[in-house]
Amino acid sequence: MKKGWKELPIGTQITKPGSSEEFKTGDWRTEKPVIDFDNCIHCLICWVYCPDSSVNVSDGKVTGIDYDFCKGCGICAEECPKDAISMHSEAEGE
Amino acid sequence: MEKIIMAKTGNESMAEAMRQINPDVVAAYPITPATEVVQIFSSFVADGLVDTELVLAESEHSALSACVGAAAAGGRVMTSTASQGLALMHEVLFIAAGLRLPIVICEVNRSLSGPINIHCDHSDTMASRDSGWIQIYSENSQEAYDNTIQAMKIAEKAFLPAIVSVDAFIISHSMERLEVLPDNEVQKFIGEHKKPYDLLDVDNPITLGGLDLQDFFFEHKRGEIEAMKEAKPIIIEVGKEYGEKFGTTYGFFEEYMMEDADFAIIALGSTAGTTKVVVDSLRKKGMKVGLFKIRVFRPFPFEEIKKALEHIKVIAVLDRVDGMSSFGSPVFHEIRSCLYESETKPVITNYIYGLGGRDIFPKEIEGVYKELEEIAEKGKVKNLINYLGVRE
Ligand code: SF4
Ligand code: SF4
């Protein structure tokens, strides 16, 4: 449960540093990128282009999408040289 | 305690109060007829009479923005403006209030363009009436001085910004007798500066001005609305303390010959003074007339006003601003709305007057009282909304 008006600190202060990380903006997304790892060559082009730093990488390899923050802009899918990323409508619940 | 008697204009009186308050920061931009306030204050800075950091900004928008920054950083902050200047501050007014910063503006009521005009009406502060600032109107230089000192204390107790205003030229540039308190008494009265938070407290870092969307904006606004309500007892308490210490008690409004009055005029600012003269002369002729002067327009003291006006037969609200096709003007709205809750429901009419500094004369005010009497006799209102002193 989010805080009610009586519990909030005066004057819209945010008292916890770095709290924007807790503000999950992924629900703004209408389309969701899905990586086909059979075709991915881990060139990291999607990671470079993602404007929201939402492509997860570990040990130099793409491991997936951070859906908590991905806005579904589709840039990764557009830029992938192997067409390994496809966009799926959130409305269809895919 | 010895008060010093001086001859001062409204602007000089507010500048004097600012000197005695000795704010940490004043950020301002000049505008007629309020220019003098900061011009005089800047000479106090140059003469080393205050410790203030004076920021001469490139516009009123920047001036109030600098005030917001300084107040958020924990400073005691004041500025001064009028009319177009207050209009240019408009978006920052809401920010200062939303951040709950106790800034005080010494404002001179001047009409808003267009057509361009530099004289008195209340269109400027009335256009900002719902910005979340406390609004205190002054009848004369003495009140401007007293209100400025009280506003600083009220603002820092309520953690809300406050506007103290005087009528352009009629008060801002008229020399009057002013009783000035000793500097140390003013300092004792306002007390140590209180801040809602401190942006420079590095051990307890905070973020201000974060994006506040559907999930929290409403809660923050609700808190601000509550603060406006909570400011009411603070205003009364400070006005009472001022009276106990310095002789004149201040409240939300002043009732002049209202106790047994049948007919009342409601006015703000200098017109209240003119109306008192008319009340005195009509009382001598046996007319039961009174004046109800509103001092605090925000927070609007609706319960108290309702109680104070319930016994009046016919009321005329004098508005020095027009609502541009709204049903009557701002003060009329508020009065009529709160009296809708009363059992007696007095008849209330609206007179819009004095736009762009058009003088209002005792004769015209007398005419209004006569019209109120006529309404009571005939039991019928000719015009609910009237224009006083305009050529047809
Ligand atoms: S751009 Fe395509 S191929 Fe390259 S890492 Fe991303 S998903 Fe894999
Ligand atoms: S859809 Fe846009 S935001 Fe989401 S991972 Fe791809 S590039 Fe990043």
Coordinates of C-alpha atoms and ligand atoms in Angstrom, one line a residue:
Chain A
M1 CA 0.0 0.0 0.0
K2 CA 1.4 3.4 -1.0
K3 CA 1.5 6.1 1.7
G4 CA -1.5 8.4 2.3
W5 CA -1.2 12.1 2.5
K6 CA -0.9 12.2 6.2
E7 CA 2.2 10.0 6.1
L8 CA 4.2 11.9 3.5
P9 CA 7.1 14.2 4.4
I10 CA 6.4 17.9 4.1
G11 CA 6.9 19.7 0.7
T12 CA 7.2 16.7 -1.7
Q13 CA 10.6 15.7 -0.3
I14 CA 12.1 12.4 -1.3
T15 CA 14.1 11.3 1.7
K16 CA 15.7 8.2 0.2
P17 CA 18.5 8.6 -2.3
G18 CA 18.3 6.7 -5.5
S19 CA 14.6 5.9 -5.0
S20 CA 13.8 6.3 -8.7
E21 CA 15.1 2.7 -9.1
E22 CA 12.0 1.6 -7.2
F23 CA 9.7 3.5 -9.6
K24 CA 9.0 0.7 -12.1
T25 CA 8.3 2.4 -15.4
G26 CA 7.9 -0.8 -17.4
D27 CA 4.2 -0.7 -17.2
W28 CA 4.2 2.3 -19.7
R29 CA 5.0 -0.3 -22.4
T30 CA 2.5 -1.4 -24.9
E31 CA 4.8 -3.8 -26.8
K32 CA 7.3 -6.1 -25.4
P33 CA 10.6 -7.1 -27.0
V34 CA 11.4 -10.9 -26.9
I35 CA 14.9 -12.2 -27.8
D36 CA 15.2 -15.4 -29.8
F37 CA 18.5 -16.8 -28.3
D38 CA 18.8 -19.3 -31.1
N39 CA 19.6 -16.5 -33.5
C40 CA 21.4 -14.1 -31.2
I41 CA 25.1 -13.7 -31.8
H42 CA 25.7 -11.5 -28.7
C43 CA 27.0 -8.6 -30.8
L44 CA 25.5 -6.3 -28.0
I45 CA 24.1 -3.8 -30.6
C46 CA 20.7 -3.9 -28.8
W47 CA 22.5 -3.1 -25.5
V48 CA 24.3 -0.1 -27.1
Y49 CA 21.1 1.3 -28.6
C50 CA 18.6 0.7 -25.8
P51 CA 17.8 4.3 -24.6
D52 CA 16.6 2.9 -21.2
S53 CA 19.6 0.6 -20.3
S54 CA 17.1 -2.3 -20.2
V55 CA 19.1 -4.9 -22.0
N56 CA 20.7 -7.2 -19.4
V57 CA 24.2 -8.3 -20.1
S58 CA 26.4 -10.6 -18.1
D59 CA 30.0 -11.7 -19.0
G60 CA 29.8 -10.0 -22.3
K61 CA 26.6 -11.9 -23.3
V62 CA 23.0 -10.7 -23.6
T63 CA 20.9 -12.5 -21.0
G64 CA 17.5 -10.9 -21.5
I65 CA 15.4 -7.7 -21.1
D66 CA 14.7 -5.9 -17.9
Y67 CA 11.0 -5.6 -18.2
D68 CA 10.7 -3.5 -15.1
F69 CA 12.1 -0.5 -17.1
C70 CA 11.9 -1.4 -20.8
K71 CA 9.4 1.0 -22.5
G72 CA 8.9 -1.2 -25.5
C73 CA 10.2 1.4 -28.0
G74 CA 11.4 -1.3 -30.3
I75 CA 14.7 0.2 -31.1
C76 CA 16.5 -3.0 -30.2
A77 CA 14.3 -5.0 -32.5
E78 CA 14.9 -2.5 -35.3
E79 CA 18.7 -2.5 -34.9
C80 CA 19.4 -6.2 -34.3
P81 CA 21.4 -7.4 -37.3
K82 CA 20.1 -10.9 -36.9
D83 CA 16.4 -10.0 -36.5
A84 CA 16.6 -11.9 -33.2
I85 CA 14.2 -9.6 -31.4
S86 CA 10.5 -9.5 -32.0
M87 CA 7.9 -7.2 -30.6
H88 CA 4.7 -8.6 -29.0
S89 CA 1.6 -6.7 -28.0
E90 CA 1.1 -6.5 -24.2
A91 CA -2.6 -6.3 -24.8
E92 CA -2.5 -9.9 -26.2
G93 CA -0.8 -11.0 -23.0
E94 CA 2.0 -12.7 -24.9
Chain B
M1 CA 8.7 49.8 24.8
E2 CA 9.2 52.9 22.7
K3 CA 7.8 53.0 19.2
I4 CA 9.4 55.4 16.8
I5 CA 6.9 57.7 14.9
M6 CA 7.9 58.2 11.3
A7 CA 6.3 59.6 8.1
K8 CA 6.5 56.8 5.5
T9 CA 4.8 55.7 2.3
G10 CA 3.4 52.2 2.0
N11 CA 6.5 51.1 0.0
E12 CA 8.8 52.6 2.6
S13 CA 6.9 51.0 5.4
M14 CA 7.3 47.5 3.8
A15 CA 11.0 48.2 3.1
E16 CA 11.4 49.2 6.8
A17 CA 9.8 45.9 7.9
M18 CA 12.1 44.0 5.6
R19 CA 15.1 45.8 7.1
Q20 CA 14.0 44.8 10.6
I21 CA 13.3 41.2 9.5
N22 CA 16.8 41.1 8.0
P23 CA 16.2 38.2 5.6
D24 CA 19.0 35.9 4.4
V25 CA 18.1 36.4 0.8
V26 CA 16.1 38.9 -1.2
A27 CA 15.8 38.1 -5.0
A28 CA 13.9 40.7 -7.0
Y29 CA 13.2 42.5 -10.2
P30 CA 11.8 46.0 -10.3
I31 CA 8.3 46.9 -11.4
T32 CA 6.1 49.9 -10.9
P33 CA 4.7 50.7 -8.3
A34 CA 6.7 48.2 -6.1
T35 CA 10.2 49.1 -7.4
E36 CA 10.8 51.4 -4.4
V37 CA 10.5 48.5 -1.9
V38 CA 13.6 46.7 -3.1
Q39 CA 15.3 50.0 -4.2
I40 CA 15.1 51.2 -0.6
F41 CA 16.1 47.8 0.7
S42 CA 19.1 47.7 -1.6
S43 CA 20.4 50.9 0.1
F44 CA 20.1 49.1 3.4
V45 CA 22.2 46.3 1.9
A46 CA 24.8 48.8 0.5
D47 CA 24.9 50.6 3.9
G48 CA 25.5 47.4 5.7
L49 CA 22.3 47.6 7.8
V50 CA 21.2 44.1 6.9
D51 CA 23.1 40.8 6.3
T52 CA 21.0 40.0 3.2
E53 CA 22.3 38.5 0.0
L54 CA 20.6 40.6 -2.6
V55 CA 20.1 38.8 -5.9
L56 CA 19.0 41.1 -8.8
A57 CA 17.5 38.7 -11.2
E58 CA 16.7 39.2 -14.9
S59 CA 12.9 38.8 -14.5
E60 CA 10.3 38.1 -11.8
H61 CA 10.2 34.5 -12.9
S62 CA 13.9 34.2 -12.1
A63 CA 13.6 36.3 -9.0
L64 CA 11.0 34.0 -7.4
S65 CA 12.9 30.9 -8.7
A66 CA 16.0 32.2 -6.9
C67 CA 13.8 32.7 -3.8
V68 CA 12.6 29.1 -4.0
G69 CA 16.2 27.8 -4.2
A70 CA 17.3 30.0 -1.3
A71 CA 14.3 29.0 0.9
A72 CA 14.8 25.3 0.1
A73 CA 18.4 25.7 1.1
G74 CA 17.2 26.9 4.5
G75 CA 17.2 30.7 4.2
R76 CA 14.8 33.3 5.4
V77 CA 13.6 34.8 2.1
M78 CA 11.6 37.8 0.9
T79 CA 10.9 39.6 -2.3
S80 CA 8.6 42.3 -3.7
T81 CA 6.6 42.8 -6.8
A82 CA 3.4 44.0 -8.4
S83 CA 1.0 43.3 -11.3
Q84 CA 2.8 41.9 -14.3
G85 CA 5.6 40.9 -12.1
L86 CA 3.4 38.7 -10.0
A87 CA 1.9 37.4 -13.2
L88 CA 5.4 36.5 -14.4
M89 CA 6.0 34.7 -11.1
H90 CA 2.7 32.8 -11.5
E91 CA 4.0 29.4 -12.2
V92 CA 6.7 29.7 -9.6
L93 CA 4.0 30.7 -7.0
F94 CA 2.6 27.2 -7.2
I95 CA 6.0 25.6 -6.9
A96 CA 6.9 27.6 -3.8
A97 CA 3.6 26.6 -2.2
G98 CA 3.9 23.0 -3.3
L99 CA 7.4 22.8 -1.8
R100 CA 6.0 24.5 1.4
L101 CA 8.5 27.3 1.4
P102 CA 7.8 30.2 3.8
I103 CA 8.7 33.0 1.4
V104 CA 7.1 36.5 1.9
I105 CA 6.2 38.8 -1.0
C106 CA 5.6 42.5 -0.3
E107 CA 3.1 43.1 -3.1
V108 CA 1.6 46.3 -4.5
N109 CA -1.8 45.8 -6.0
R110 CA -1.8 47.1 -9.6
S111 CA -4.0 46.2 -12.5
L112 CA -2.9 43.6 -15.0
S113 CA -2.5 44.6 -18.6
G114 CA -4.1 45.0 -21.0
P115 CA -4.7 47.8 -21.7
I116 CA -1.5 48.8 -19.9
N117 CA -2.0 50.7 -16.7
I118 CA 0.1 51.1 -13.6
H119 CA -2.6 52.0 -11.1
C120 CA -4.5 50.1 -8.4
D121 CA -6.9 47.2 -8.7
H122 CA -6.8 43.7 -7.3
S123 CA -6.6 41.8 -10.5
D124 CA -3.0 40.7 -9.9
T125 CA -3.4 39.1 -6.5
M126 CA -6.8 37.8 -7.3
A127 CA -5.4 36.0 -10.3
S128 CA -3.1 34.2 -7.9
R129 CA -5.6 33.5 -5.2
D130 CA -5.6 29.7 -5.6
S131 CA -1.9 29.3 -5.9
G132 CA -1.5 28.1 -2.3
W133 CA -0.2 31.4 -0.9
I134 CA -1.5 33.1 2.2
Q135 CA -3.0 36.5 1.2
I136 CA -3.1 39.4 3.5
Y137 CA -4.5 42.8 2.3
S138 CA -3.5 46.0 4.0
E139 CA -5.7 49.1 4.4
N140 CA -2.8 51.6 5.0
S141 CA 1.0 51.9 5.5
Q142 CA 0.8 50.9 9.2
E143 CA -1.0 47.7 8.3
A144 CA 1.4 47.0 5.5
Y145 CA 4.3 47.3 8.0
D146 CA 2.5 45.2 10.7
N147 CA 1.3 42.6 8.2
T148 CA 4.8 42.1 6.7
I149 CA 6.3 41.4 10.1
Q150 CA 3.4 39.0 11.0
A151 CA 3.5 37.3 7.6
M152 CA 7.1 36.3 8.1
K153 CA 6.2 34.6 11.4
I154 CA 2.9 33.1 10.0
A155 CA 4.7 31.7 7.0
E156 CA 7.4 30.0 9.0
K157 CA 4.9 28.5 11.4
A158 CA 2.6 27.3 8.7
F159 CA 5.4 26.4 6.2
L160 CA 3.5 28.3 3.5
P161 CA 4.4 31.3 1.5
A162 CA 2.6 34.6 2.1
I163 CA 1.7 37.7 0.1
V164 CA 1.2 41.0 1.9
S165 CA -0.4 43.6 -0.4
V166 CA -1.1 47.3 -0.5
D167 CA -3.1 49.4 -3.0
A168 CA -0.9 50.9 -5.7
F169 CA -0.1 54.6 -5.3
I170 CA -3.1 55.2 -3.0
I171 CA -1.0 53.5 -0.3
S172 CA 2.3 52.6 -1.8
H173 CA 3.2 56.2 -2.6
S174 CA 1.2 58.1 0.1
M175 CA 3.0 59.4 3.1
E176 CA 1.4 58.4 6.3
R177 CA 2.1 58.3 10.0
L178 CA 3.9 55.1 10.9
E179 CA 4.7 53.6 14.2
V180 CA 7.9 51.6 13.9
L181 CA 8.9 49.0 16.5
P182 CA 12.4 48.8 17.8
D183 CA 14.6 46.5 15.7
N184 CA 15.3 44.1 18.5
E185 CA 11.5 43.7 19.3
V186 CA 10.8 42.7 15.7
Q187 CA 13.6 40.2 15.8
K188 CA 12.3 38.8 19.1
F189 CA 8.8 38.6 17.7
I190 CA 9.6 36.7 14.5
G191 CA 12.1 34.5 16.4
E192 CA 14.7 32.2 15.0
H193 CA 14.2 31.2 11.4
K194 CA 12.2 27.9 11.0
K195 CA 12.5 25.8 7.9
P196 CA 10.5 22.9 6.6
Y197 CA 13.6 21.0 5.7
D198 CA 17.2 21.8 4.7
L199 CA 18.5 21.0 1.2
L200 CA 22.1 21.6 2.4
D201 CA 21.9 19.1 5.3
V202 CA 24.4 16.6 3.7
D203 CA 23.9 14.0 6.5
N204 CA 20.2 13.8 5.6
P205 CA 20.1 14.2 1.8
I206 CA 16.7 14.9 0.2
T207 CA 15.5 15.3 -3.3
L208 CA 13.1 18.2 -4.2
G209 CA 11.1 18.7 -7.3
G210 CA 10.8 15.1 -8.3
L211 CA 8.3 14.0 -11.0
D212 CA 5.1 13.4 -9.1
L213 CA 2.6 11.5 -11.2
Q214 CA -0.9 10.0 -10.8
D215 CA 0.2 7.9 -7.8
F216 CA 1.4 10.6 -5.5
F217 CA 0.6 14.1 -6.8
F218 CA -2.9 14.1 -5.3
E219 CA -1.6 13.1 -1.8
H220 CA 0.9 15.9 -1.9
K221 CA -1.7 18.4 -2.9
R222 CA -4.0 17.2 -0.2
G223 CA -1.3 17.8 2.4
E224 CA -0.9 21.3 1.0
I225 CA -4.6 22.0 1.3
E226 CA -4.5 20.8 4.9
A227 CA -1.6 23.2 5.6
M228 CA -3.8 26.1 4.3
K229 CA -6.5 25.1 6.8
E230 CA -4.0 24.7 9.6
A231 CA -2.7 28.2 8.9
K232 CA -5.9 29.7 10.2
P233 CA -5.3 29.3 13.9
I234 CA -1.7 30.3 13.3
I235 CA -2.8 33.6 11.8
I236 CA -5.1 34.3 14.7
E237 CA -2.4 33.3 17.3
V238 CA 0.2 35.6 15.6
G239 CA -2.2 38.5 15.3
K240 CA -3.1 38.2 19.0
E241 CA 0.5 38.0 20.1
Y242 CA 1.2 41.1 18.0
G243 CA -1.6 42.9 19.8
E244 CA -0.4 41.8 23.2
K245 CA 3.1 42.9 22.5
F246 CA 2.6 46.0 20.4
G247 CA -0.9 47.2 20.9
T248 CA -2.9 46.4 17.8
T249 CA -4.5 42.9 17.5
Y250 CA -5.1 41.5 14.1
G251 CA -7.6 38.9 12.9
F252 CA -9.0 37.6 9.7
F253 CA -11.1 40.7 9.3
E254 CA -12.0 44.0 10.9
E255 CA -15.6 44.8 11.9
Y256 CA -16.4 48.5 11.9
M257 CA -19.8 49.4 13.4
M258 CA -21.0 46.0 12.5
E259 CA -22.6 44.9 15.7
D260 CA -26.0 46.4 15.2
A261 CA -25.7 47.1 11.5
D262 CA -28.5 46.3 9.0
F263 CA -26.5 47.2 5.9
A264 CA -22.9 46.3 5.4
I265 CA -20.2 46.9 2.8
I266 CA -17.4 44.4 2.4
A267 CA -14.1 45.8 1.1
L268 CA -10.4 45.0 0.9
G269 CA -7.5 47.4 1.1
S270 CA -7.6 51.2 1.1
T271 CA -11.3 51.4 0.1
A272 CA -12.1 50.1 3.6
G273 CA -10.6 53.4 5.0
T274 CA -12.8 55.5 2.7
T275 CA -15.8 53.5 3.7
K276 CA -15.2 54.1 7.4
V277 CA -15.5 57.8 6.8
V278 CA -18.9 57.2 5.1
V279 CA -20.0 54.9 7.9
D280 CA -19.3 57.6 10.4
S281 CA -21.2 60.2 8.5
L282 CA -24.2 58.0 7.8
R283 CA -24.3 56.8 11.4
K284 CA -24.7 60.4 12.5
K285 CA -27.8 60.5 10.3
G286 CA -29.1 57.5 12.0
M287 CA -28.5 54.8 9.3
K288 CA -27.4 51.5 10.7
V289 CA -24.4 50.9 8.5
G290 CA -21.2 49.0 9.0
L291 CA -18.0 48.0 7.2
F292 CA -16.6 44.5 7.1
K293 CA -12.9 44.7 6.0
I294 CA -11.3 41.4 4.9
R295 CA -7.7 41.2 5.9
V296 CA -7.0 37.5 5.2
F297 CA -8.4 36.3 1.9
R298 CA -6.4 33.1 1.8
P299 CA -6.9 30.9 3.8
F300 CA -10.5 32.0 3.4
P301 CA -12.1 32.1 6.9
F302 CA -15.5 31.0 5.7
E303 CA -17.0 29.8 9.1
E304 CA -15.9 33.0 10.9
I305 CA -17.2 35.2 8.1
K306 CA -20.5 33.4 8.0
K307 CA -20.9 33.8 11.7
A308 CA -20.0 37.5 11.5
L309 CA -22.4 38.4 8.7
E310 CA -25.5 36.3 9.4
H311 CA -27.3 39.1 11.2
I312 CA -26.9 41.6 8.4
K313 CA -30.0 42.4 6.2
V314 CA -28.3 43.5 3.0
I315 CA -24.7 43.3 2.0
A316 CA -22.7 44.9 -0.8
V317 CA -19.4 43.3 -1.7
L318 CA -17.0 45.8 -3.3
D319 CA -14.7 44.0 -5.7
R320 CA -11.7 45.8 -7.2
V321 CA -11.5 43.2 -10.0
D322 CA -13.9 41.6 -12.4
G323 CA -14.5 37.9 -12.9
M324 CA -14.9 38.3 -16.7
S325 CA -18.4 36.8 -17.0
S326 CA -18.2 34.7 -13.8
F327 CA -21.2 35.2 -11.6
G328 CA -19.9 38.2 -9.7
S329 CA -16.3 38.8 -8.7
P330 CA -14.0 36.8 -6.5
V331 CA -14.8 38.3 -3.1
F332 CA -18.5 38.2 -3.9
H333 CA -18.3 34.5 -4.8
E334 CA -16.7 33.6 -1.5
I335 CA -19.1 35.7 0.6
R336 CA -22.2 34.5 -1.2
S337 CA -21.0 30.9 -1.1
C338 CA -20.3 30.8 2.6
L339 CA -23.6 32.6 3.4
Y340 CA -25.5 30.1 1.4
E341 CA -24.8 27.8 4.4
S342 CA -26.5 30.3 6.8
E343 CA -30.0 30.1 8.1
T344 CA -30.7 33.8 7.5
K345 CA -29.2 34.1 4.0
P346 CA -28.7 37.9 3.8
V347 CA -29.2 39.6 0.4
I348 CA -25.8 40.1 -1.2
T349 CA -25.0 42.4 -4.1
N350 CA -21.8 43.0 -5.9
Y351 CA -20.2 46.3 -6.9
I352 CA -17.2 46.2 -9.2
Y353 CA -15.3 49.4 -8.9
G354 CA -11.9 51.1 -9.2
L355 CA -10.5 49.1 -12.1
G356 CA -7.2 50.5 -13.3
G357 CA -7.0 53.0 -10.4
R358 CA -10.3 54.7 -11.0
D359 CA -10.9 56.6 -7.8
I360 CA -13.8 55.7 -5.6
F361 CA -15.4 58.6 -3.7
P362 CA -17.3 58.8 -0.4
K363 CA -20.4 59.9 -2.4
E364 CA -20.4 56.7 -4.4
I365 CA -20.0 54.6 -1.3
E366 CA -22.9 56.5 0.3
G367 CA -24.9 55.7 -2.8
V368 CA -24.2 52.0 -2.3
Y369 CA -25.5 52.1 1.3
K370 CA -28.6 54.0 0.1
E371 CA -29.2 51.3 -2.5
L372 CA -28.9 48.6 0.2
E373 CA -31.5 50.4 2.2
E374 CA -33.8 50.6 -0.9
I375 CA -33.4 46.8 -1.4
A376 CA -34.5 46.2 2.2
E377 CA -37.5 48.5 1.8
K378 CA -38.7 47.1 -1.5
G379 CA -37.6 43.6 -0.7
K380 CA -36.2 43.3 -4.2
V381 CA -32.7 43.6 -5.8
K382 CA -32.5 45.6 -9.0
N383 CA -29.1 44.4 -10.1
L384 CA -27.1 41.7 -8.4
I385 CA -24.0 42.7 -10.2
N386 CA -23.2 46.5 -10.5
Y387 CA -20.5 48.6 -11.9
L388 CA -19.6 51.6 -9.8
G389 CA -18.0 54.7 -11.4
V390 CA -17.8 53.5 -15.0
R391 CA -19.2 55.7 -17.9
E392 CA -22.0 54.0 -19.8
Ligands
SF4_1 S1 21.4 -7.0 -31.3 FE1 20.4 -8.9 -31.7 S2 22.1 -10.3 -32.1 FE2 23.0 -8.5 -31.2 S3 23.0 -9.0 -29.0 FE3 21.1 -8.0 -29.4 S4 19.6 -9.6 -29.8 FE4 21.7 -10.5 -30.0
SF4_2 S1 12.2 -2.1 -26.5 FE1 13.4 -0.2 -26.3 S2 13.5 0.0 -24.1 FE2 12.9 -2.1 -24.4 S3 14.8 -3.1 -24.5 FE3 14.3 -2.6 -26.6 S4 15.4 -0.7 -26.9 FE4 15.3 -1.0 -24.7

